[in-house]
PDB file of C-alpha atoms in Angstrom:
ATOM      1  CA  MET A  38      13.646  -7.902  47.021  1.00  0.00           C
ATOM      2  CA  THR A  39      13.798  -7.306  43.324  1.00  0.00           C
ATOM      3  CA  PRO A  40      12.271  -9.934  41.027  1.00  0.00           C
ATOM      4  CA  TRP A  41      15.722 -10.973  39.783  1.00  0.00           C
ATOM      5  CA  VAL A  42      16.848 -11.728  43.336  1.00  0.00           C
ATOM      6  CA  GLU A  43      13.697 -13.807  43.760  1.00  0.00           C
ATOM      7  CA  VAL A  44      14.689 -15.783  40.633  1.00  0.00           C
ATOM      8  CA  LEU A  45      18.124 -16.310  42.211  1.00  0.00           C
ATOM      9  CA  TRP A  46      16.527 -17.530  45.429  1.00  0.00           C
ATOM     10  CA  CYS A  47      14.347 -20.034  43.549  1.00  0.00           C
ATOM     11  CA  GLY A  48      17.550 -21.509  42.108  1.00  0.00           C
ATOM     12  CA  LEU A  49      19.090 -21.582  45.582  1.00  0.00           C
ATOM     13  CA  PHE A  50      16.045 -23.429  46.948  1.00  0.00           C
ATOM     14  CA  LEU A  51      16.529 -26.002  44.228  1.00  0.00           C
ATOM     15  CA  LEU A  52      20.228 -26.348  45.063  1.00  0.00           C
ATOM     16  CA  LEU A  53      19.509 -26.617  48.790  1.00  0.00           C
ATOM     17  CA  SER A  54      16.935 -29.316  48.071  1.00  0.00           C
ATOM     18  CA  MET A  55      19.212 -31.327  45.796  1.00  0.00           C
ATOM     19  CA  PRO A  56      22.857 -30.288  46.212  1.00  0.00           C
ATOM     20  CA  PRO A  57      24.990 -31.235  43.204  1.00  0.00           C
ATOM     21  CA  GLN A  58      27.759 -33.761  43.654  1.00  0.00           C
ATOM     22  CA  PHE A  59      30.564 -31.364  42.755  1.00  0.00           C
ATOM     23  CA  LEU A  60      29.514 -28.758  45.349  1.00  0.00           C
ATOM     24  CA  GLY A  61      27.980 -30.813  48.132  1.00  0.00           C
ATOM     25  CA  ILE A  62      25.785 -29.324  50.846  1.00  0.00           C
ATOM     26  CA  ARG A  63      28.594 -27.208  52.315  1.00  0.00           C
ATOM     27  CA  GLY A  64      29.349 -25.629  48.944  1.00  0.00           C
ATOM     28  CA  VAL A  65      25.676 -24.853  48.412  1.00  0.00           C
ATOM     29  CA  VAL A  66      25.484 -23.302  51.890  1.00  0.00           C
ATOM     30  CA  VAL A  67      28.455 -21.036  51.117  1.00  0.00           C
ATOM     31  CA  LEU A  68      26.918 -20.090  47.755  1.00  0.00           C
ATOM     32  CA  THR A  69      23.612 -19.270  49.455  1.00  0.00           C
ATOM     33  CA  LEU A  70      25.338 -17.162  52.107  1.00  0.00           C
ATOM     34  CA  CYS A  71      27.400 -15.262  49.543  1.00  0.00           C
ATOM     35  CA  THR A  72      24.636 -14.577  47.037  1.00  0.00           C
ATOM     36  CA  GLY A  73      21.165 -15.032  48.499  1.00  0.00           C
ATOM     37  CA  VAL A  74      21.686 -13.827  52.043  1.00  0.00           C
ATOM     38  CA  ALA A  75      23.934 -11.010  50.841  1.00  0.00           C
ATOM     39  CA  ALA A  76      21.108  -9.825  48.557  1.00  0.00           C
ATOM     40  CA  ARG A  77      18.669  -9.958  51.474  1.00  0.00           C
ATOM     41  CA  LEU A  78      21.076  -7.980  53.667  1.00  0.00           C
ATOM     42  CA  TRP A  79      21.425  -5.374  50.897  1.00  0.00           C
ATOM     43  CA  THR A  80      17.626  -5.084  50.791  1.00  0.00           C
ATOM     44  CA  VAL A  81      17.489  -4.668  54.573  1.00  0.00           C
ATOM     45  CA  ALA A  82      20.147  -1.939  54.481  1.00  0.00           C
ATOM     46  CA  TYR A  83      18.316  -0.209  51.645  1.00  0.00           C
ATOM     47  CA  THR A  84      14.898  -0.240  53.353  1.00  0.00           C
ATOM     48  CA  VAL A  85      15.773   0.573  56.983  1.00  0.00           C
ATOM     49  CA  PRO A  86      15.615   4.366  56.427  1.00  0.00           C
ATOM     50  CA  THR A  87      12.014   4.087  55.173  1.00  0.00           C
ATOM     51  CA  LEU A  88      10.766   1.813  57.970  1.00  0.00           C
ATOM     52  CA  TRP A  89       9.375   4.740  59.940  1.00  0.00           C
ATOM     53  CA  MET A  90       6.848   5.445  57.153  1.00  0.00           C
ATOM     54  CA  LEU A  91       5.093   2.089  57.552  1.00  0.00           C
ATOM     55  CA  SER A  92       2.287   1.184  59.914  1.00  0.00           C
ATOM     56  CA  GLY A  93       0.024  -1.783  60.421  1.00  0.00           C
ATOM     57  CA  ILE A  94       0.352  -4.901  58.311  1.00  0.00           C
ATOM     58  CA  PRO A  95       3.071  -3.561  55.957  1.00  0.00           C
ATOM     59  CA  TRP A  96       5.256  -2.865  58.996  1.00  0.00           C
ATOM     60  CA  VAL A  97       4.741  -6.424  60.243  1.00  0.00           C
ATOM     61  CA  ILE A  98       5.616  -7.831  56.804  1.00  0.00           C
ATOM     62  CA  VAL A  99       8.844  -5.829  56.616  1.00  0.00           C
ATOM     63  CA  ILE A 100       9.852  -6.811  60.161  1.00  0.00           C
ATOM     64  CA  ALA A 101       9.147 -10.461  59.249  1.00  0.00           C
ATOM     65  CA  PHE A 102      11.504 -10.015  56.272  1.00  0.00           C
ATOM     66  CA  TYR A 103      14.202  -8.623  58.580  1.00  0.00           C
ATOM     67  CA  VAL A 104      13.784 -11.476  61.050  1.00  0.00           C
ATOM     68  CA  MET A 105      13.810 -14.047  58.239  1.00  0.00           C
ATOM     69  CA  THR A 106      17.051 -12.560  56.933  1.00  0.00           C
ATOM     70  CA  SER A 107      18.748 -13.077  60.284  1.00  0.00           C
ATOM     71  CA  LEU A 108      17.206 -16.534  60.672  1.00  0.00           C
ATOM     72  CA  TRP A 109      18.515 -17.532  57.240  1.00  0.00           C
ATOM     73  CA  VAL A 110      22.054 -16.913  58.496  1.00  0.00           C
ATOM     74  CA  VAL A 111      21.450 -19.062  61.582  1.00  0.00           C
ATOM     75  CA  TYR A 112      19.727 -21.763  59.518  1.00  0.00           C
ATOM     76  CA  LEU A 113      22.592 -21.980  57.035  1.00  0.00           C
ATOM     77  CA  ILE A 114      25.198 -22.103  59.805  1.00  0.00           C
ATOM     78  CA  ARG A 115      23.286 -24.969  61.452  1.00  0.00           C
ATOM     79  CA  LEU A 116      23.102 -26.723  58.081  1.00  0.00           C
ATOM     80  CA  TRP A 117      26.861 -26.169  57.595  1.00  0.00           C
ATOM     81  CA  ARG A 118      27.650 -27.753  60.961  1.00  0.00           C
ATOM     82  CA  GLY A 119      25.405 -30.731  60.286  1.00  0.00           C
ATOM     83  CA  LYS A 120      23.005 -29.954  63.128  1.00  0.00           C
ATOM     84  CA  PRO A 121      19.322 -30.865  62.818  1.00  0.00           C
ATOM     85  CA  VAL A 122      17.255 -28.145  61.166  1.00  0.00           C
ATOM     86  CA  ARG A 123      13.766 -29.692  61.116  1.00  0.00           C
ATOM     87  CA  LYS A 124      12.295 -27.691  64.021  1.00  0.00           C
ATOM     88  CA  PHE A 125      14.070 -24.548  62.905  1.00  0.00           C
ATOM     89  CA  ALA A 126      12.635 -24.976  59.402  1.00  0.00           C
ATOM     90  CA  ALA A 127       9.132 -25.336  60.860  1.00  0.00           C
ATOM     91  CA  VAL A 128       9.454 -21.959  62.573  1.00  0.00           C
ATOM     92  CA  MET A 129      10.878 -20.376  59.435  1.00  0.00           C
ATOM     93  CA  ALA A 130       8.019 -21.781  57.331  1.00  0.00           C
ATOM     94  CA  ARG A 131       5.470 -19.977  59.459  1.00  0.00           C
ATOM     95  CA  LEU A 132       7.451 -16.748  59.460  1.00  0.00           C
ATOM     96  CA  GLY A 133       8.013 -17.098  55.701  1.00  0.00           C
ATOM     97  CA  PHE A 134       4.253 -17.214  55.227  1.00  0.00           C
ATOM     98  CA  LEU A 135       3.944 -13.908  57.058  1.00  0.00           C
ATOM     99  CA  GLU A 136       6.807 -12.451  55.020  1.00  0.00           C
ATOM    100  CA  SER A 137       5.080 -13.519  51.789  1.00  0.00           C
ATOM    101  CA  ALA A 138       1.796 -11.753  52.543  1.00  0.00           C
ATOM    102  CA  GLY A 139       2.770  -8.640  50.594  1.00  0.00           C
ATOM    103  CA  MET A 140       3.930 -10.628  47.569  1.00  0.00           C
ATOM    104  CA  LEU A 141       0.770 -12.723  47.601  1.00  0.00           C
ATOM    105  CA  ASN A 142      -1.306  -9.537  47.782  1.00  0.00           C
ATOM    106  CA  SER A 143       0.479  -8.162  44.698  1.00  0.00           C
ATOM    107  CA  ALA A 144      -0.192 -11.373  42.786  1.00  0.00           C
ATOM    108  CA  ALA A 145      -3.858 -11.258  43.837  1.00  0.00           C
ATOM    109  CA  GLY A 146      -4.103  -7.664  42.589  1.00  0.00           C
ATOM    110  CA  MET A 147      -2.722  -8.724  39.229  1.00  0.00           C
ATOM    111  CA  VAL A 148      -5.242 -11.582  38.994  1.00  0.00           C
ATOM    112  CA  MET A 149      -8.072  -9.194  39.849  1.00  0.00           C
ATOM    113  CA  ALA A 150      -6.939  -6.842  37.085  1.00  0.00           C
ATOM    114  CA  LEU A 151      -7.027  -9.746  34.622  1.00  0.00           C
ATOM    115  CA  VAL A 152     -10.491 -10.787  35.825  1.00  0.00           C
ATOM    116  CA  LEU A 153     -11.761  -7.244  35.353  1.00  0.00           C
ATOM    117  CA  GLY A 154     -10.472  -7.265  31.786  1.00  0.00           C
ATOM    118  CA  GLU A 155      -7.498  -4.989  32.284  1.00  0.00           C
ATOM    119  CA  LEU A 156      -4.056  -5.865  31.065  1.00  0.00           C
ATOM    120  CA  PRO A 157      -1.591  -5.194  33.898  1.00  0.00           C
ATOM    121  CA  ARG A 158       1.478  -3.268  32.776  1.00  0.00           C
ATOM    122  CA  VAL A 159       3.585  -4.692  35.581  1.00  0.00           C
ATOM    123  CA  TRP A 160       3.386  -8.469  35.674  1.00  0.00           C
ATOM    124  CA  PHE A 161       6.906  -9.840  36.205  1.00  0.00           C
ATOM    125  CA  ALA A 162       7.351  -8.643  39.797  1.00  0.00           C
ATOM    126  CA  PRO A 163       4.038 -10.058  41.108  1.00  0.00           C
ATOM    127  CA  VAL A 164       4.561 -13.359  39.294  1.00  0.00           C
ATOM    128  CA  MET A 165       8.096 -13.748  40.634  1.00  0.00           C
ATOM    129  CA  GLY A 166       6.902 -12.750  44.112  1.00  0.00           C
ATOM    130  CA  LEU A 167       4.317 -15.516  43.945  1.00  0.00           C
ATOM    131  CA  VAL A 168       6.831 -18.074  42.663  1.00  0.00           C
ATOM    132  CA  PHE A 169       9.347 -17.092  45.357  1.00  0.00           C
ATOM    133  CA  SER A 170       6.724 -17.265  48.115  1.00  0.00           C
ATOM    134  CA  VAL A 171       5.539 -20.703  47.072  1.00  0.00           C
ATOM    135  CA  ALA A 172       9.108 -22.000  46.627  1.00  0.00           C
ATOM    136  CA  GLN A 173      10.187 -20.742  50.048  1.00  0.00           C
ATOM    137  CA  MET A 174       7.179 -22.224  51.823  1.00  0.00           C
ATOM    138  CA  LEU A 175       7.522 -25.569  50.014  1.00  0.00           C
ATOM    139  CA  TYR A 176      11.221 -25.740  50.850  1.00  0.00           C
ATOM    140  CA  PHE A 177      10.672 -25.093  54.556  1.00  0.00           C
ATOM    141  CA  PHE A 178       7.632 -27.370  54.860  1.00  0.00           C
ATOM    142  CA  ARG A 179       9.501 -30.217  53.150  1.00  0.00           C
ATOM    143  CA  THR A 180      12.541 -29.616  55.335  1.00  0.00           C
ATOM    144  CA  SER A 181      10.458 -29.518  58.513  1.00  0.00           C
ATOM    145  CA  LYS A 182       8.891 -32.872  57.612  1.00  0.00           C
ATOM    146  CA  GLY A 183      12.320 -34.380  57.005  1.00  0.00           C
ATOM    147  CA  ASP A 184      11.798 -34.938  53.289  1.00  0.00           C
ATOM    148  CA  LEU A 185      15.064 -33.171  52.407  1.00  0.00           C
TER     149      LEU A 185
END
């Protein structure tokens, strides 16, 4: 996903954690389906033609992203219907960690460049990838524990 979509998702995690009174949880679910999941589906459609070029760990990370995209739809529908999502969130937290491996690797590369005294030209994408990864994992771990 682009860094701007990751910023959008961080806002959606905040709304899912604390839905505002005027929208309620159902309104936040609809907003997340229309904006966040739609952006993920666009990314899936955009990257499917290049999937054949990947092998090894990058292939696993991209497949985890695809699976997480479909699981987000199921998760939000369960949330809409008022069904329990704790166990589902626990599974998604583990899969989200796998999905975030590439973003965490980019952030680590940027930190290594800073340690070596180089000024990275591209910093926004790795930083937003790190923020998105942490926000997603925190959201699912808190949900799986029943804190939300």
